Coordinates of C-alpha atoms in Angstrom, one line a residue:
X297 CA -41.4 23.5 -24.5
X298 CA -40.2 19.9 -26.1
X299 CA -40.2 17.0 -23.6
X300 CA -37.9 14.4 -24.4
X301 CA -39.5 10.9 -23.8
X302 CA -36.5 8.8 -24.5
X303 CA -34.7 7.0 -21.6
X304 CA -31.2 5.8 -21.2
X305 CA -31.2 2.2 -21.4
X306 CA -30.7 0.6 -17.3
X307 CA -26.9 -0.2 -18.2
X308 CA -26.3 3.1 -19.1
X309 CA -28.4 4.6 -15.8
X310 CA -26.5 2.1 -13.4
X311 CA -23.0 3.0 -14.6
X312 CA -23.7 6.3 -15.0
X313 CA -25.1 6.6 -11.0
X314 CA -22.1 4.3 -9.6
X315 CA -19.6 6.5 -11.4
X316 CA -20.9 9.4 -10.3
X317 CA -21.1 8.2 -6.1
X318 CA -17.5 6.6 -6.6
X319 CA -16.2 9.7 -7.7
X320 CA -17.6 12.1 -5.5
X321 CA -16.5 9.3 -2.1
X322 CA -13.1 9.3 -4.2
X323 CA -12.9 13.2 -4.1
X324 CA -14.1 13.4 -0.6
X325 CA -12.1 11.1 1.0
X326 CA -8.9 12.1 -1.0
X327 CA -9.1 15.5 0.6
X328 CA -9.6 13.9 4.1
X329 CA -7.0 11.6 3.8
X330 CA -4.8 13.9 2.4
X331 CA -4.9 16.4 5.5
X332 CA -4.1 13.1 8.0
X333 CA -1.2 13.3 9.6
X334 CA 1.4 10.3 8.7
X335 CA 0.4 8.8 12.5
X336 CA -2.6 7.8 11.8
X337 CA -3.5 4.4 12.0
X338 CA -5.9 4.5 9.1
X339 CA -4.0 6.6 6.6
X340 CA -2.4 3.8 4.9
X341 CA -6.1 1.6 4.3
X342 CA -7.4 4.9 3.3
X343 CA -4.7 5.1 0.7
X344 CA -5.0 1.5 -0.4
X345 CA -8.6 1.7 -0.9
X346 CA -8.5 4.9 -2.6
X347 CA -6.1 3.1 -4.9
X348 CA -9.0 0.0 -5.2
X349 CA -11.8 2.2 -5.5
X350 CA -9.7 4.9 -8.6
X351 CA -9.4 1.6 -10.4
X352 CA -13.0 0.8 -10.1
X353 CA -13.7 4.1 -11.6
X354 CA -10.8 3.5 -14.4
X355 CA -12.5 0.0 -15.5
X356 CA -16.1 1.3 -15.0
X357 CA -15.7 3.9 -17.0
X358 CA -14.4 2.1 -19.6
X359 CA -17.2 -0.1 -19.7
X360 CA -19.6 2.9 -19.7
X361 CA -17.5 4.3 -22.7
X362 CA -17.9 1.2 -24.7
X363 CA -21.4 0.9 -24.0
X364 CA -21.9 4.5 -24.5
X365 CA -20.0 4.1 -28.0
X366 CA -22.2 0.7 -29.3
X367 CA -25.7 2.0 -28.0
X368 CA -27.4 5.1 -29.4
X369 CA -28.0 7.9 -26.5
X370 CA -31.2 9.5 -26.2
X371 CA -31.7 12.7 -28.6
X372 CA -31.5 16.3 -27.2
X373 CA -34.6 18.1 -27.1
X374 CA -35.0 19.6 -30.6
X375 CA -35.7 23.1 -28.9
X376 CA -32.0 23.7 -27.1
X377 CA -29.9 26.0 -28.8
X378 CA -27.5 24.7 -31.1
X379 CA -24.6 26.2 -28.9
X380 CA -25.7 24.6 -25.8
X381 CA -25.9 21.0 -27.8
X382 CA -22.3 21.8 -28.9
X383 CA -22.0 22.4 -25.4
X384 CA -23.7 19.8 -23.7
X385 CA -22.0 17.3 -26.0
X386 CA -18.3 18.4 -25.0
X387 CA -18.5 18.5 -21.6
X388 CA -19.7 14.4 -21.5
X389 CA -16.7 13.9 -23.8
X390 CA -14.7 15.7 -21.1
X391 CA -16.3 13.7 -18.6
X392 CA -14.8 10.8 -20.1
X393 CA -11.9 11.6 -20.9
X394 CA -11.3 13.0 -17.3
X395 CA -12.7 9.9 -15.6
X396 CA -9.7 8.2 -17.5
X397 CA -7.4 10.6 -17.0
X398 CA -7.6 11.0 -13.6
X399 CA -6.8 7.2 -11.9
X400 CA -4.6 7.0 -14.7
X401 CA -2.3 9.9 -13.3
X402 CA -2.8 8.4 -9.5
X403 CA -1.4 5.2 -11.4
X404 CA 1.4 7.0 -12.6
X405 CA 1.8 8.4 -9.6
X406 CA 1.6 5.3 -7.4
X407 CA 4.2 4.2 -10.5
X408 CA 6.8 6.1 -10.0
X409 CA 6.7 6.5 -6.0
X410 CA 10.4 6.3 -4.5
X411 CA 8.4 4.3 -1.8
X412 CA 7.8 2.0 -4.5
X413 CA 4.5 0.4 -2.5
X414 CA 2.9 -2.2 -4.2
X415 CA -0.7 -2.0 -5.0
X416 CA -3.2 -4.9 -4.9
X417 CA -6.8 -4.4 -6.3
X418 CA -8.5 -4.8 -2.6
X419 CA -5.6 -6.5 -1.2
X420 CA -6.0 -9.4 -3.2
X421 CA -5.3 -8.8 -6.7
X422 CA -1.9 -7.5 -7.9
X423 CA -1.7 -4.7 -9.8
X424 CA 1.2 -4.1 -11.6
X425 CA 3.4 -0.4 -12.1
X426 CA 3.1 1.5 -15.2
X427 CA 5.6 -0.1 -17.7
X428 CA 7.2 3.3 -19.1
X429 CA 8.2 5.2 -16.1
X430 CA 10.6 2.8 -15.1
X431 CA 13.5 4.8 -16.1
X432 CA 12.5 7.6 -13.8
X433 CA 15.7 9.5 -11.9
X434 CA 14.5 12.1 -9.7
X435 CA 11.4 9.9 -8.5
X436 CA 10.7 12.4 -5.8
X437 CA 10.3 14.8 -8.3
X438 CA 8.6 13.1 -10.9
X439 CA 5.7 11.8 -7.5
X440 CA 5.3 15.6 -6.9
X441 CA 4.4 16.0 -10.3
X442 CA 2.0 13.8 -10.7
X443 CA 0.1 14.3 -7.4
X444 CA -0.3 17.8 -8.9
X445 CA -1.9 16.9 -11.8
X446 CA -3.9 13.9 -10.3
X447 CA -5.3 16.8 -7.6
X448 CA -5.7 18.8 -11.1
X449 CA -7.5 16.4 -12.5
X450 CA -9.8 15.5 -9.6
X451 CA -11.1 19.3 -9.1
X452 CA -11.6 19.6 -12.7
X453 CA -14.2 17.0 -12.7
X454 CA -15.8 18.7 -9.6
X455 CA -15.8 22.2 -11.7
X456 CA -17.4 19.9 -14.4
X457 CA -19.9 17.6 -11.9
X458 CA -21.1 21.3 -10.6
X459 CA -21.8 22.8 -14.4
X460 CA -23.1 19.3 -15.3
X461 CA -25.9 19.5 -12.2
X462 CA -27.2 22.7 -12.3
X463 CA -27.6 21.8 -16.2
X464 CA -29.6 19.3 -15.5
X465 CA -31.5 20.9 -12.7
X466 CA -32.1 23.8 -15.2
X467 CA -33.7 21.3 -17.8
X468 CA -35.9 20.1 -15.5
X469 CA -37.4 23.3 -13.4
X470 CA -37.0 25.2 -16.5
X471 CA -37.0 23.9 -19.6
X472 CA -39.2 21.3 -17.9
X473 CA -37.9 18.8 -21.3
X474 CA -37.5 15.7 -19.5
X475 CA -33.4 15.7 -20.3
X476 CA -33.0 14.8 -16.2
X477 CA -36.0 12.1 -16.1
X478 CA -34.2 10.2 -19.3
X479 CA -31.1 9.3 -16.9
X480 CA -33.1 8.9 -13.4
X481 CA -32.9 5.9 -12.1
X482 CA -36.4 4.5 -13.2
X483 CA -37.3 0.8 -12.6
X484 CA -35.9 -2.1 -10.9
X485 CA -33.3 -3.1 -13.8
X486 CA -31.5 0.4 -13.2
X487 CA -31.6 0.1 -9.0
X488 CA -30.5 -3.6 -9.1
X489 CA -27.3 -2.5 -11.4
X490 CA -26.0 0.3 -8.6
X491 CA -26.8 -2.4 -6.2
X492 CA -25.1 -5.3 -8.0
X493 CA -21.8 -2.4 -8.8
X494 CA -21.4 -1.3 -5.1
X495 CA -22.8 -5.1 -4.0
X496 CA -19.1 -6.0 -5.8
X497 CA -17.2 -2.8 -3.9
X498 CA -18.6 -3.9 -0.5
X499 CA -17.2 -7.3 -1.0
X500 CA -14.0 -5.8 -2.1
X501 CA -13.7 -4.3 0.7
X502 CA -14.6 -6.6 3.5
X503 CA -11.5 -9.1 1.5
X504 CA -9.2 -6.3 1.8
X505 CA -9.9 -6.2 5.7
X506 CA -9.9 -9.9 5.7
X507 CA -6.4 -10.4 4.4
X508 CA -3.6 -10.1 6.2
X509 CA -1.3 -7.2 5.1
X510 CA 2.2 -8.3 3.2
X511 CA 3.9 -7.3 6.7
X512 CA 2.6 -10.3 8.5
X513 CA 2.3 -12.5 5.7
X514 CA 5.2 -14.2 4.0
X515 CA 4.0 -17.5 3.0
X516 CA 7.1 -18.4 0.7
X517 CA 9.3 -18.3 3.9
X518 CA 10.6 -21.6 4.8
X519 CA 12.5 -22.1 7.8
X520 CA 15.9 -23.8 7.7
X521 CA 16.9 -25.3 10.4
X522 CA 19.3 -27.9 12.0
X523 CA 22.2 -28.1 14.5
X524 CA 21.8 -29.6 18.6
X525 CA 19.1 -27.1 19.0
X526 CA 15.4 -26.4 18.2
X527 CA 13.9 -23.2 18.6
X528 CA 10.6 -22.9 19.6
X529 CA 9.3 -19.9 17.5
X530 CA 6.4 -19.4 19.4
X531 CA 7.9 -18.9 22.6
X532 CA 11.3 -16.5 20.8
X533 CA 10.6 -13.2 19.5
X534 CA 12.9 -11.2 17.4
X535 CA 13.1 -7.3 17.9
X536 CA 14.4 -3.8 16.6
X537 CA 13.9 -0.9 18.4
X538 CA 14.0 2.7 16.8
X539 CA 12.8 6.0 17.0
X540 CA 11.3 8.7 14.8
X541 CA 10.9 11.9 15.7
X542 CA 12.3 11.7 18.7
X543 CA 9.7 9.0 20.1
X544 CA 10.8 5.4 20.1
X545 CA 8.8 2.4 18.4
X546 CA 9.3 -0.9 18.5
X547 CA 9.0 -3.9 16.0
X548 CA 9.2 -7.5 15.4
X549 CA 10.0 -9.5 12.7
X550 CA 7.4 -12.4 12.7
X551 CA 9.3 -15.2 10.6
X552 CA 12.8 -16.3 11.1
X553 CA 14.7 -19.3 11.4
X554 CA 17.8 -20.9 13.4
X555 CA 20.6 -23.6 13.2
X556 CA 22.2 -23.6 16.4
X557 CA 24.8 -26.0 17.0
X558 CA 26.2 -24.6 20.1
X559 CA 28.0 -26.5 23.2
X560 CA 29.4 -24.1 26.0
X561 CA 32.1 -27.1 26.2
X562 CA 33.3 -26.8 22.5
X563 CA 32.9 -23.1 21.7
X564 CA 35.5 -23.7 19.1
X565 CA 33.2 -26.0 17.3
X566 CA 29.7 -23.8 18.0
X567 CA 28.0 -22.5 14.7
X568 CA 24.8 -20.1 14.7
X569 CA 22.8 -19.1 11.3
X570 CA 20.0 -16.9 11.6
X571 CA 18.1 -16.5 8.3
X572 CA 14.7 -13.2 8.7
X573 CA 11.9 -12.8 6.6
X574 CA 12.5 -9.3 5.7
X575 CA 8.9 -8.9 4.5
X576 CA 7.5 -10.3 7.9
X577 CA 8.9 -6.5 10.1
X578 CA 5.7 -5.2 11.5
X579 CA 6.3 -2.2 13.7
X580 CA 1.7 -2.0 14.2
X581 CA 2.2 1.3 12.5
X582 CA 0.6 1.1 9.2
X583 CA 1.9 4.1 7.8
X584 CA 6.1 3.2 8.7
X585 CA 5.1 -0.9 8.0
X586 CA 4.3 0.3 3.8
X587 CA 7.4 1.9 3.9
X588 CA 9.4 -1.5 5.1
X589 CA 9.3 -3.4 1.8
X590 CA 10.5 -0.6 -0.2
X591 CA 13.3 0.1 -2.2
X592 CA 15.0 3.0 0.7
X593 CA 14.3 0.5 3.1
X594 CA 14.5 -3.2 2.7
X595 CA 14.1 -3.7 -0.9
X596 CA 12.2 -7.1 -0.1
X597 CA 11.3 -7.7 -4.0
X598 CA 14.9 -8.5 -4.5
X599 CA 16.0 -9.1 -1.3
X600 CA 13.7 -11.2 0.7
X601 CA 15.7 -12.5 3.4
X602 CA 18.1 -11.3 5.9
X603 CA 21.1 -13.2 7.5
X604 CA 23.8 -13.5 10.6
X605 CA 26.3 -16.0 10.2
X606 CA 28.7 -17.0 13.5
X607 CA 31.6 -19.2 13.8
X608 CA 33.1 -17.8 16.6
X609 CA 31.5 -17.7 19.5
X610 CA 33.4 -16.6 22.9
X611 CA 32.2 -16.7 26.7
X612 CA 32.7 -13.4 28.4
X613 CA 31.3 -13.9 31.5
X614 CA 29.3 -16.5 33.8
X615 CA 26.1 -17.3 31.4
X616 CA 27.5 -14.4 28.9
X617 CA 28.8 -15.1 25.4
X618 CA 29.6 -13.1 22.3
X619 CA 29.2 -14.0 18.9
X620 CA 31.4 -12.4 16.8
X621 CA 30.1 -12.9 12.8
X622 CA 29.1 -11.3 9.7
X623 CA 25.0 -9.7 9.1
X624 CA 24.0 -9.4 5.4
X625 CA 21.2 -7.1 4.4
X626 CA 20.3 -6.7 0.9
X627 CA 23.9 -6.3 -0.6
X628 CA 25.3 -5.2 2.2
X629 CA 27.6 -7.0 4.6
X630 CA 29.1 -5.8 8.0
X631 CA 31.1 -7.6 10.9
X632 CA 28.8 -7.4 14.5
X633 CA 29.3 -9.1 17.9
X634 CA 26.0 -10.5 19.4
X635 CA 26.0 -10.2 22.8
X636 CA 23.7 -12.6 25.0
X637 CA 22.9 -14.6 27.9
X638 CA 22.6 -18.2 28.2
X639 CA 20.7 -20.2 30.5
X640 CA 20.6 -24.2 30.1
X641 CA 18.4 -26.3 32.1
X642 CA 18.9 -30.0 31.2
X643 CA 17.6 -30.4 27.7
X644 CA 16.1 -26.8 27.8
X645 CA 17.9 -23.4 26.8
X646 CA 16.7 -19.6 26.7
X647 CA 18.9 -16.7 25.7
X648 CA 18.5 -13.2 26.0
X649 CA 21.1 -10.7 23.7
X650 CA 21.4 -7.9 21.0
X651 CA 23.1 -5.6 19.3
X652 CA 23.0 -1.7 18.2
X653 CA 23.3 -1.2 14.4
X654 CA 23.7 1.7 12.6
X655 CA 21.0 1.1 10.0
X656 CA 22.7 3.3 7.3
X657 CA 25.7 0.6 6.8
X658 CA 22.7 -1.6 5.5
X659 CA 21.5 1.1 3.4
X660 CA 18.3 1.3 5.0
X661 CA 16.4 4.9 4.4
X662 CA 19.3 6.3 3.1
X663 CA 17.3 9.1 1.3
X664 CA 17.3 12.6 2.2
X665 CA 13.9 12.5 4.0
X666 CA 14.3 9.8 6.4
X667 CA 17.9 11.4 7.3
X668 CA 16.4 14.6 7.6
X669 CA 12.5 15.4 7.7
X670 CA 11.3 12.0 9.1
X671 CA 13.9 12.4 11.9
X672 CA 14.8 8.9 11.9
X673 CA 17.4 7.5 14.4
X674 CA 20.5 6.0 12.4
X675 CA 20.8 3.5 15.8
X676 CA 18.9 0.5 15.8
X677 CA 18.7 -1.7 18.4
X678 CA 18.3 -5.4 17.8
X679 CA 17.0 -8.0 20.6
X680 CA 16.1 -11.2 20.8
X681 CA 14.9 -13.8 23.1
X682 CA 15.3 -17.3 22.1
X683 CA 13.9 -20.6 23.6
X684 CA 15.3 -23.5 22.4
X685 CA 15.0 -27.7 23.1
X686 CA 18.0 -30.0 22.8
X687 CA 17.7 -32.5 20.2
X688 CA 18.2 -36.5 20.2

């Protein structure tokens, strides 16, 4: 027997301990996650902080290689076959190389999503998509592909993590060489490194609860407004109704703005701009809400903003009028009449209308899937209610 009395350095221990707990809750939860169904209200957090957490592991191990590469690691036990150095040797190169591999697939993967979901280091920190896969066709494809070889990946380092304990365990109950003690965590420098490592995650994580998702949150929006009226946005609500799967949902888009210049007296002369925050649609679905901002869907990177312009406006009824104008979303524009009701007390107004779209003449989840597998409705319905003050 030769016991081996040198000790990896606490830097070394602590990295090597976190990276070996972040993998293992990455592996674990990536199989739960995975077998959620697309309902679930959690599935989409899970994903984002599987993202956070892969990228964790990406820069962490980087550090650890660096480290590992400018400080001189303990020395085998002279006794151990030369075969099972050779051994030992390649499978921590393999470890390495792996742990890099691995959330740099999920990157690519993430990269070349038709979905095209943007990823934010724990909600707050943007992290860009891969620069070379931007010339992807078939992204469908080219996601299937990669989430095979990320899954790959991932059980190869747990084929690796299992012949990588019981080596260890060996060298300790058998050899009794001391190859396990010189990377136990040993001493308050190596502890308070884990702790300082997963002190960080924690506080990752409670900021990515903390922040509002890019659903509700479109701080650029600025609302334009003018005409005879002003809306009061607390009290009006703008709505679309679908239904996937044959169950209907509703949403709301949280940011808008108006210029109403309308006078039942001088129709001819009555004007009504409604400009949406695209990025502001919420349907309290996490899941569908990623999907919103995406290229299939509303493409809000280049088109941030929705509009309905009206210059002819027609009464069709006691309290009823139609709006007869032109919706543009993303590049697409088509002719709709807005149908509503109007009631006007003195200086106060309300009115209550909509309008059924079909969502495809918008292109709006024009791909296969959401015609076909996601079963979603091609009819949208539109509502509104609007409250609204006259001005001086």
């Amino acid at each position: 027997m030769s016991t081996n009395t040198e000790r990896y350095n606490a830097v070394a221990v602590a990295l090597h301990w976190a990276i070996a707990i972040l993998i293992i809750g990455q592996i674990a939860g990536g199989l739960y996650m995975h077998n959620l169904p697309n309902s679930s209200a959690i599935k989409f957090d899970l994903y984002q902080f599987h993202k956070s957490f892969g990228l964790s592991v990406l820069i962490l191990t980087i550090v650890r290689l660096g480290w590992r590469l400018s400080h001189r690691a303990p020395a085998l036990p002279s006794a151990m076959p030369q075969w099972e150095k050779l051994v030992a040797r390649a499978t921590h190169w393999a470890f390495y190389g792996l742990m890099v591999l691995t959330p740099l697939a999920g990157w690519v993967m993430v990269s070349v999503s038709p979905t095209d979901i943007p990823t934010k280091y724990f909600g707050v920190i943007p992290v860009p998509h891969l620069p070379f896969f931007g010339g992807v066709v078939d992204r469908e494809a080219a996601e299937d592909l990669w989430k095979e070889i990320h899954e790959y990946l991932a059980f190869t380092i747990l084929f690796l993590l299992a012949l990588h304990v019981g080596a260890a365990l060996k060298h300790h109950f058998f050899n009794k060489d001391g190859v396990l003690r010189s990377m136990l965590p040993f001493g308050a420098k190596s502890w308070g490194g884990i702790a300082a490592i997963f002190g960080v995650l924690v506080l990752g994580s409670l900021v990515y609860l903390a922040v509002p998702s890019v659903a509700s949150n479109n701080a650029s929006f600025e609302r334009v407004e003018g005409g005879n009226w002003a809306v009061n946005y607390d009290a009006s609500t703008l709505r679309f109704i679908g239904e996937e799967k044959g169950k209907p949902f509703t949403g709301e888009f949280q940011q808008f703005s108006a210029n109403i210049n309308f006078d039942p007296e001088a129709l001819d002369q009555s004007v009504i701009e409604v400009t949406v925050a695209t990025p502001s649609a919420t349907t309290g679905d996490s899941l569908r809400d990623s999907n919103i901002p995406s290229k299939e869907w509303f493409d809000t990177k280049s088109y941030d903003q929705a509009r309905f312009t009206s210059t002819e406006i027609r009464q069709i009824g006691d309290d009823r009028y139609a709006a007869h104008g032109v919706l543009a979303i993303k590049s697409f524009e088509q002719p709709i009449t807005l149908e509503f009701e109007l009631t006007i007390d003195g200086n106060n107004a309300r009115a209550n209308g909509g309008v059924d779209l079909i969502r495809t003449n918008y292109g709006l989840g024009e791909n296969d899937d959401w015609l076909n597998e996601e079963q979603i409705a091609l009819n949208v319905r539109v509502e509104f209610t609007i409250e609204a003050t006259r001005r001086n």
